[in-house]
Coordinates of C-alpha atoms and ligand atoms in Angstrom, one line a residue:
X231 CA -5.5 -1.9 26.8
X232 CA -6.3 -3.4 23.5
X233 CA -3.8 -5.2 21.5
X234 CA -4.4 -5.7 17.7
X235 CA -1.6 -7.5 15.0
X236 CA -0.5 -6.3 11.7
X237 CA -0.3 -9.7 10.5
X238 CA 2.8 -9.5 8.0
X239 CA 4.9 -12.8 8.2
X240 CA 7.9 -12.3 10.3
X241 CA 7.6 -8.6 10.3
X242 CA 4.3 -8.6 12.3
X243 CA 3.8 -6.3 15.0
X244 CA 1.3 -4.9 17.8
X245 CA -0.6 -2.0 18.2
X246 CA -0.9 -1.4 21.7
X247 CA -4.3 1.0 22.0
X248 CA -4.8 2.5 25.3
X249 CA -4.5 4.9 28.3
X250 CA -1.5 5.1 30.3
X251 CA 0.9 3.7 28.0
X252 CA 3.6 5.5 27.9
X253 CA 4.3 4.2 31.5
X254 CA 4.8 0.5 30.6
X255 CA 8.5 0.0 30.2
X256 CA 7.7 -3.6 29.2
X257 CA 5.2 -2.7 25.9
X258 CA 8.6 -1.2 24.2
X259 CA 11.5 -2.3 25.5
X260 CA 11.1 -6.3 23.9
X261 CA 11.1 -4.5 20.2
X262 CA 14.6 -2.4 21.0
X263 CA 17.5 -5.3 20.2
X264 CA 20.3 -3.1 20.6
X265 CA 21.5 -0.4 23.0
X266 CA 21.1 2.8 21.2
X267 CA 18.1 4.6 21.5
X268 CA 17.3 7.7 19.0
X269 CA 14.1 9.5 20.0
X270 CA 12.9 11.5 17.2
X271 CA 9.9 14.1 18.7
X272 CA 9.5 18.0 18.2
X273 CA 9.4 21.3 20.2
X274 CA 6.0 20.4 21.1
X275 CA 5.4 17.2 21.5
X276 CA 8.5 17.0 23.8
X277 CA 8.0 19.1 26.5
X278 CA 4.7 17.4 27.0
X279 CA 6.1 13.4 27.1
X280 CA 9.2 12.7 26.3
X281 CA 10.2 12.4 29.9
X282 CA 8.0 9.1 30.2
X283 CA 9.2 8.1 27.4
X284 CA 12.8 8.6 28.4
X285 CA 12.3 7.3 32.3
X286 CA 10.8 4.2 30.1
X287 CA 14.0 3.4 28.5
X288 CA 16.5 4.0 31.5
X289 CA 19.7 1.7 31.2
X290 CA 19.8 2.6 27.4
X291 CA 21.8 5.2 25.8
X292 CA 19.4 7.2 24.9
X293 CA 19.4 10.8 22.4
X294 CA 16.8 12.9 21.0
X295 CA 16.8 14.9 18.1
X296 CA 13.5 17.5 17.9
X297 CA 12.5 18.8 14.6
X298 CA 10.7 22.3 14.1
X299 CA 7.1 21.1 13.9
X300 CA 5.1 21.7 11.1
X301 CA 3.9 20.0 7.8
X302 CA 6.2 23.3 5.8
X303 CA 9.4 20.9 7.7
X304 CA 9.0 17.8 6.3
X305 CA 11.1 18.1 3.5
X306 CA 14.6 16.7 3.1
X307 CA 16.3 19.5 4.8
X308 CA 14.4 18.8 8.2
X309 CA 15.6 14.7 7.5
X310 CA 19.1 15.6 7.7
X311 CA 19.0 16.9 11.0
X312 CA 18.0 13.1 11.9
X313 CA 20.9 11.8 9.6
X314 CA 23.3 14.5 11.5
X315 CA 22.6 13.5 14.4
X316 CA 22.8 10.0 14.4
X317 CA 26.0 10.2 12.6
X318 CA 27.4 12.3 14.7
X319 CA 26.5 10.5 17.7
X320 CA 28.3 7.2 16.1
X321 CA 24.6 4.8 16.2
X322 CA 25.1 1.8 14.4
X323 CA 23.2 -0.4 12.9
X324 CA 21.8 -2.4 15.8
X325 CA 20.3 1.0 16.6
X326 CA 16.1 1.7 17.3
X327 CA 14.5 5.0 16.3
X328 CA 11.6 6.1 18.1
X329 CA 9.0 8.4 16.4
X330 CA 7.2 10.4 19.6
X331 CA 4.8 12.8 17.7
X332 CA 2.2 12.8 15.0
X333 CA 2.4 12.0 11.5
X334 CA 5.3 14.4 10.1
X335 CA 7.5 13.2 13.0
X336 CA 6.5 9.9 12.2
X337 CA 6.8 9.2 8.3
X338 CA 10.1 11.7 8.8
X339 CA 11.5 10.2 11.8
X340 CA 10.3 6.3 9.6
X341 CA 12.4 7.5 6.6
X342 CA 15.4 8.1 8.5
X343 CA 14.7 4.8 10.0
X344 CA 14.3 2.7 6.5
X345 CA 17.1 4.5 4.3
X346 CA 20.1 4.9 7.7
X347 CA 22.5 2.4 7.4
X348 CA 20.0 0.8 4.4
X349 CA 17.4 0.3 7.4
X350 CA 17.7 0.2 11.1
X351 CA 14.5 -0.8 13.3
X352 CA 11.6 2.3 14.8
X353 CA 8.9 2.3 16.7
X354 CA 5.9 4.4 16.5
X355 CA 4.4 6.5 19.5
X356 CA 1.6 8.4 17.8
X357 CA 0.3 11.3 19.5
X358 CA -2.2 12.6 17.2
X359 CA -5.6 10.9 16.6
X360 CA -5.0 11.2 13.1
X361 CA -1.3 9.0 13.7
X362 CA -2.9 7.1 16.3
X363 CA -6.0 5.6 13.6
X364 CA -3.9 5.8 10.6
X365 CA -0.2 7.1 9.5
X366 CA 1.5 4.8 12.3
X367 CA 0.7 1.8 11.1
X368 CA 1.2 0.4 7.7
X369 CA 4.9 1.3 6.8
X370 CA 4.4 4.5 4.7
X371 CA 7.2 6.9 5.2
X372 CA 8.4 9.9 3.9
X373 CA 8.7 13.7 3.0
X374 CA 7.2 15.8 1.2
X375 CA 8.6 17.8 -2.4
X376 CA 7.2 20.8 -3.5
X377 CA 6.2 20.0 -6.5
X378 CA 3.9 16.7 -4.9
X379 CA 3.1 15.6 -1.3
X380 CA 4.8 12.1 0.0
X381 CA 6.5 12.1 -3.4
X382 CA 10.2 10.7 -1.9
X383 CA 9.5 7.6 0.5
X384 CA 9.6 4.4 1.3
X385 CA 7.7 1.4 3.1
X386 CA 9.0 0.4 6.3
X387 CA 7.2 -1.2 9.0
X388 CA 7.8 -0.5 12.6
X389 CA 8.3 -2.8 15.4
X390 CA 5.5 -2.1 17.4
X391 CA 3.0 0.9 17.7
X392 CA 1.8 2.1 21.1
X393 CA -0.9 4.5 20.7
X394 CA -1.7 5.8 24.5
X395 CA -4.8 7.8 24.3
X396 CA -3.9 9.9 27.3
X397 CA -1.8 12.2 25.1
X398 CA -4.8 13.4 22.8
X399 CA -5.8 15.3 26.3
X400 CA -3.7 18.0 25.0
X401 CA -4.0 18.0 21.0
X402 CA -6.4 21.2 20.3
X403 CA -10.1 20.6 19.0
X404 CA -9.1 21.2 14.7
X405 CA -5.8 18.5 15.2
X406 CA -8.5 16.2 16.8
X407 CA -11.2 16.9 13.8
X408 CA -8.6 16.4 11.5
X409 CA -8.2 13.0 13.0
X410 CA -11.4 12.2 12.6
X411 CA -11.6 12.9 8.7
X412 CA -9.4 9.5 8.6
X413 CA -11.9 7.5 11.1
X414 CA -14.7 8.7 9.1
X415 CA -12.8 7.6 5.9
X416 CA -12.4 3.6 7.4
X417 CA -16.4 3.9 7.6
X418 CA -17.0 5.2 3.8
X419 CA -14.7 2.8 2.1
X420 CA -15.2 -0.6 3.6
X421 CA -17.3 -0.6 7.1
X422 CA -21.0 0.7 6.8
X423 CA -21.7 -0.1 10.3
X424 CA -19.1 1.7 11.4
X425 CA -20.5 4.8 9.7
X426 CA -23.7 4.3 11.2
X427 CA -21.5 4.3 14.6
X428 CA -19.7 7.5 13.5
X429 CA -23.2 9.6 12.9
X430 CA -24.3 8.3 17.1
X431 CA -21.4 9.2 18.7
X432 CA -20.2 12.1 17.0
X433 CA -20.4 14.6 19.5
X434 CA -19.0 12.2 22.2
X435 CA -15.7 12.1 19.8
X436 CA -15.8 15.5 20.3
X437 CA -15.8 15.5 23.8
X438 CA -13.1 13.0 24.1
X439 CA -15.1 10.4 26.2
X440 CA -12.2 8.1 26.6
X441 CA -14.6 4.5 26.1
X442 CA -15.7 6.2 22.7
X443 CA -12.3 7.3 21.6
X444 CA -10.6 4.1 22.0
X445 CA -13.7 2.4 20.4
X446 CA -12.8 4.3 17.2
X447 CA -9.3 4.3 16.9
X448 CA -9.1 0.4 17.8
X449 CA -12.0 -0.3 14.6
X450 CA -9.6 2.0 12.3
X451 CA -6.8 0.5 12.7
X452 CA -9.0 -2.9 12.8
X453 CA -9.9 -2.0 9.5
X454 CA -6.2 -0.6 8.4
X455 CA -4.2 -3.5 9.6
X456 CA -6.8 -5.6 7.5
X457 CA -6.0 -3.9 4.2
X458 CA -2.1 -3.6 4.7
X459 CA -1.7 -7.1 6.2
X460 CA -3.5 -7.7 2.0
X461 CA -1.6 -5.7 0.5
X462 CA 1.5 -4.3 2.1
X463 CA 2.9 -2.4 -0.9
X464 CA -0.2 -1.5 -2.8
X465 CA -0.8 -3.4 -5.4
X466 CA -4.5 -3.0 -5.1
X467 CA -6.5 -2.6 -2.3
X468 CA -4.8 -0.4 -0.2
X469 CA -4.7 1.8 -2.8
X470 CA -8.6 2.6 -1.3
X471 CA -7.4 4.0 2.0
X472 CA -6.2 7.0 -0.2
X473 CA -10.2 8.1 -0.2
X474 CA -10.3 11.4 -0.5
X475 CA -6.4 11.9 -1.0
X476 CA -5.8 12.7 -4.6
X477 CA -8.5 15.9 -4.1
X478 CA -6.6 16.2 -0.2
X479 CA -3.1 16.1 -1.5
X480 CA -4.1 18.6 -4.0
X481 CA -5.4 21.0 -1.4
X482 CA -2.4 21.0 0.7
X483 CA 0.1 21.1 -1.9
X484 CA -1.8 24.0 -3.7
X485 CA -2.6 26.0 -0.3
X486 CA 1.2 25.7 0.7
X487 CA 2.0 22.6 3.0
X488 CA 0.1 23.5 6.7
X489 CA -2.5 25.9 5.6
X490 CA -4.6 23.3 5.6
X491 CA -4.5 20.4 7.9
X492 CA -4.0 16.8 5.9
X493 CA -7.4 15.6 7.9
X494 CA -9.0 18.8 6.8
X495 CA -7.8 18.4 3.1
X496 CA -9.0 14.6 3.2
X497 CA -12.1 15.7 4.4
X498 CA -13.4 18.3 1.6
X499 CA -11.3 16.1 -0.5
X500 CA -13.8 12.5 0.3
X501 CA -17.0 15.5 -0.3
X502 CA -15.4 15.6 -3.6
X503 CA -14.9 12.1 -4.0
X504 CA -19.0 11.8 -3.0
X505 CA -19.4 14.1 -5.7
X506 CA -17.7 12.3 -8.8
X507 CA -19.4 8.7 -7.2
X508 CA -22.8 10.4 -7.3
X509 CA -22.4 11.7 -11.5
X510 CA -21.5 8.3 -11.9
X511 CA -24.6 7.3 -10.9
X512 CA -23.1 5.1 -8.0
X513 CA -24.8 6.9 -4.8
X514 CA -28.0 9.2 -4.8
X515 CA -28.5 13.0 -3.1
X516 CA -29.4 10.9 0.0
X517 CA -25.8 9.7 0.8
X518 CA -24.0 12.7 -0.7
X519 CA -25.7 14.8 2.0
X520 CA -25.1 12.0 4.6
X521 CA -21.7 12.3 4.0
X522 CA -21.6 16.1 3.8
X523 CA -23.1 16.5 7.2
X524 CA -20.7 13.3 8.9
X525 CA -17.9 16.0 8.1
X526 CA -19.6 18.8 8.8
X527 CA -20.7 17.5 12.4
X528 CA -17.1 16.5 12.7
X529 CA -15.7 20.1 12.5
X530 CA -14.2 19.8 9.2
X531 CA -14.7 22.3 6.1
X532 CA -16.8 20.4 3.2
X533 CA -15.6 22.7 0.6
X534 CA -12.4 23.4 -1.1
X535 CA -10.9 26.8 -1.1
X536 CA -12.0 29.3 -2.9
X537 CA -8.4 30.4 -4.4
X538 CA -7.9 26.5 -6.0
X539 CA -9.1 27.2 -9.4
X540 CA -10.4 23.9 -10.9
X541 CA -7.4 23.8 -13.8
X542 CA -5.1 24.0 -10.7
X543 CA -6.6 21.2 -8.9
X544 CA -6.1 19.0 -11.9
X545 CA -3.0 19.8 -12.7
X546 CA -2.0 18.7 -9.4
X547 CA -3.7 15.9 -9.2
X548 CA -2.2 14.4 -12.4
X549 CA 1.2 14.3 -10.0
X550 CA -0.6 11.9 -7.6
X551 CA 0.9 8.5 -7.0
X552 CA -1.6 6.2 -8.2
X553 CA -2.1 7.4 -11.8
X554 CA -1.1 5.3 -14.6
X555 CA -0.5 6.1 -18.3
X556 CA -1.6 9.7 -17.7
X557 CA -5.0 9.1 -16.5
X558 CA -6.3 10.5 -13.2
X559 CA -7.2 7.4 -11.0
X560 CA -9.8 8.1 -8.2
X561 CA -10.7 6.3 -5.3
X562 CA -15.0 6.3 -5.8
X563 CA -17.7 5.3 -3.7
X564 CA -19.8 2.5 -5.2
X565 CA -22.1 2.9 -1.6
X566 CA -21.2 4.1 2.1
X567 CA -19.1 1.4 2.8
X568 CA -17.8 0.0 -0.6
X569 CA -15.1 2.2 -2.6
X570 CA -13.3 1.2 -5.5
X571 CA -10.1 3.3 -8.1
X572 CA -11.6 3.9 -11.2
X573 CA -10.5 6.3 -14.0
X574 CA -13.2 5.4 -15.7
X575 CA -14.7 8.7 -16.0
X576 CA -15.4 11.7 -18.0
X577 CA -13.3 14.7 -17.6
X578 CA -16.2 17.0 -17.5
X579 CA -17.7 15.1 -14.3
X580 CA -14.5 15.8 -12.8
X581 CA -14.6 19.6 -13.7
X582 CA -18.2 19.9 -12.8
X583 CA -17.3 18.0 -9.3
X584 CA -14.5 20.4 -8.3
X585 CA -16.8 23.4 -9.8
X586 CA -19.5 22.2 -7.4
X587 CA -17.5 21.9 -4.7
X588 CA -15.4 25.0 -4.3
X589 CA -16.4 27.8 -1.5
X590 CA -17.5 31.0 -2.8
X591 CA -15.1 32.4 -0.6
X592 CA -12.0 31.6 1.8
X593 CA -14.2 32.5 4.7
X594 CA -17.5 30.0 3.9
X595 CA -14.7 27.1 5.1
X596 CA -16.1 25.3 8.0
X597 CA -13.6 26.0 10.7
Ligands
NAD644 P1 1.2 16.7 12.8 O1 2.2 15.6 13.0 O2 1.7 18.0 12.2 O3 0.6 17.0 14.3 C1 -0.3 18.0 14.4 C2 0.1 19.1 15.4 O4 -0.2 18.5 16.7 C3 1.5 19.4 15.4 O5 1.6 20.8 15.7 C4 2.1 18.6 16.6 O6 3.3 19.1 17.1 C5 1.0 18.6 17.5 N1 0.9 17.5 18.5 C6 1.2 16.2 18.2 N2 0.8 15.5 19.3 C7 0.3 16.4 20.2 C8 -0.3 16.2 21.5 N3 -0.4 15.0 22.1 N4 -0.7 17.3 22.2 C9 -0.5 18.5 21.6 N5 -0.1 18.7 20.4 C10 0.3 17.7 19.7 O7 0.0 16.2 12.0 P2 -0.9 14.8 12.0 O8 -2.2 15.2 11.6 O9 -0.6 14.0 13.1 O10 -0.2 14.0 10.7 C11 -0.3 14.5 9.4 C12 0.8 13.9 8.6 O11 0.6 12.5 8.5 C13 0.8 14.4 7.2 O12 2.1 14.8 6.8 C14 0.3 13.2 6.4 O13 0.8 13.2 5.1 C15 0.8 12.1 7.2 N6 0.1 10.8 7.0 C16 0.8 9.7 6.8 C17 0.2 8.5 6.6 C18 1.0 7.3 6.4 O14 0.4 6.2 6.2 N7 2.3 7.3 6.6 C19 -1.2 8.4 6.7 C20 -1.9 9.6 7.0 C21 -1.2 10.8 7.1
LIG645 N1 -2.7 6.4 4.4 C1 -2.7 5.5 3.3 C2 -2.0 4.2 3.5 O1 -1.4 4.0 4.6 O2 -1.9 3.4 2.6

């Protein structure tokens, strides 16, 4: 097992990265300070390991609430089952919620966690690469509105994370690509030589050999807990871990949230990104098609879909989080390995990036 620190003052905590966690009592029982438990999984996830979880918190009283899985659920509907329950059940404010899934339980089941009681304490236990390397740690919770994605949230951190990489075993081969969108994305905006890393051992990420799996999801969340541990609330640079996410959130909100994956929509969405950094004269063909084909090899689609006009794209994108005085602002590349937000660009690059980018047809995507 490796054990890394989100350095954040008196709120720091450990990741816990390794196989056969979920068996360790003793990683997550010092981080629950009262005696009510609230597991918050879903009708997937739950079958498969919420019994180690549970037999790992005997002597607690311990409930579970499961959500309907799917990114369409994360909404505030879905968030009240959580506030039902809990109410219901009388927790108080000594009480711990536990997020057993991947990242919709986990920024839903965070929410409930910052904004019950005005904040009780969670723990994440990510079971998704793509929650396991990024949307455990860092504090981001929330649901999405359909009219924006992640548009009603809040920061909270948890108490620990405990990423056991026995449970990505059973994720299916497009969950695990879309995890690997985000792993790729740590290389592109801040760690070259982890890119170079990436293009080797591509194909042994896809066939899960457990020494290069843990490799790659301890050096993300290396490089995450860096950038939070910075900049907690986003002042500035974590702002760059949103690579690829103004085009991604665009995709997913546009497609109808779960047509496409969030990995898959970061993905085509960094292409993009590539794109703009390229008219701006920042990187050359060379690296554009080094990126395109890092994706590619990864399973993921490098094109947006065809039915996203380019007006459409834009006019979601000017709902996206980061913009200021009505100005797009992109996350660029100014090489593999350096990005930096800009909206220091002409509208007509944008056009002609999303243009360039777009499949002929639904069909021509990757997958
Ligand atoms: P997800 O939570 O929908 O999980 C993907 C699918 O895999 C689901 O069907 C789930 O039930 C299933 N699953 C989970 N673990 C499994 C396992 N071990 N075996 C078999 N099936 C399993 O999707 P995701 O990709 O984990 O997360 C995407 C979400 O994370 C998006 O909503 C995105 O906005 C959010 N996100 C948040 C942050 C953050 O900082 N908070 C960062 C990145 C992404
Ligand atoms: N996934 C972006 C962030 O955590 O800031």
């Amino acid at each position: 097992m490796k054990t890394l620190t989100v350095e954040l003052g008196e709120r720091s905590y450990p990741i816990h990265v390794g196989q056969g966690l979920l068996r360790r009592p003793e990683l997550i029982r010092p981080h629950i300070k009262g005696r009510q438990v609230m597991i918050v999984s879903n009708e997937t996830v739950a079958p498969l390991y919420m019994e180690s979880v549970r037999t790992a918190l005997q002597g607690l009283h311990c409930a579970e609430t499961l959500l309907p899985d799917g990114e369409r659920y994360k909404n505030l509907e879905t968030l009240n089952l959580i506030y039902d329950q809990l109410l219901g059940e009388n927790f108080d404010r000594s009480c711990t919620l536990i997020a057993l899934g991947g990242g919709v339980v986990g920024d839903m089941a965070g929410f409930a966690a910052a904004t019950y009681q005005r904040g009780v304490d969670f723990i994440q236990i990510p079971t998704t690469l793509l929650a396991q390397v990024d949307s455990s740690v860092g504090g981001k919770t929330g649901v999405n509105h359909p009219l924006g994605k992640n548009m009603i949230g809040a920061f909270h951190q948890p108490r620990c994370v405990i990423a056991d990489t026995d449970t990505l075993n059973t994720l299916d081969d497009r969950e695990l690509s879309a995890g690997l969108a985000e792993v790729i994305k740590y290389g592109l905006l801040g760690d070259a030589e982890f890119c170079d890393w990436l293009e080797e051992n591509m194909q042994a990420l896809l066939d899960r050999e457990p020494d290069k799996l843990a490799y790659a999801i301890e050096r993300s969340c290396r490089n995450k807990a860096a950038i939070v541990a910075a900049d907690e609330r986003e002042a500035g640079q974590r702002a760059l871990l949103n690579l690829g996410h103004t085009f991604g959130h665009a995709i997913e909100t546009g497609m109808g949230y779960g047509q496409w994956l969030h990995g898959e929509a970061v993905a085509t969405g960094m292409i993009i990104a590539a794109e703009m950094s390229k008219r701006l004269g920042w990187i050359g063909d060379d690296e554009l098609h080094r990126i395109e084909n890092l994706i590619g090899k990864a399973g993921l689609p490098t094109r947006a879909p065809a039915s996203l006009s380019t007006e459409r794209f834009i006019e979601l994108m000017a709902r996206d989080k980061k913009n200021q005085g009505g100005k797009i602002r992109l996350v660029l590349l100014k090489r593999i390995g350096e990005a930096v937000v800009t909206s220091d660009y002409r509208p007509q690059d944008l056009r002609a990036a999303l243009d360039a980018h777009h499949a002929i047809t639904e069909r021509s995507l990757a997958f």
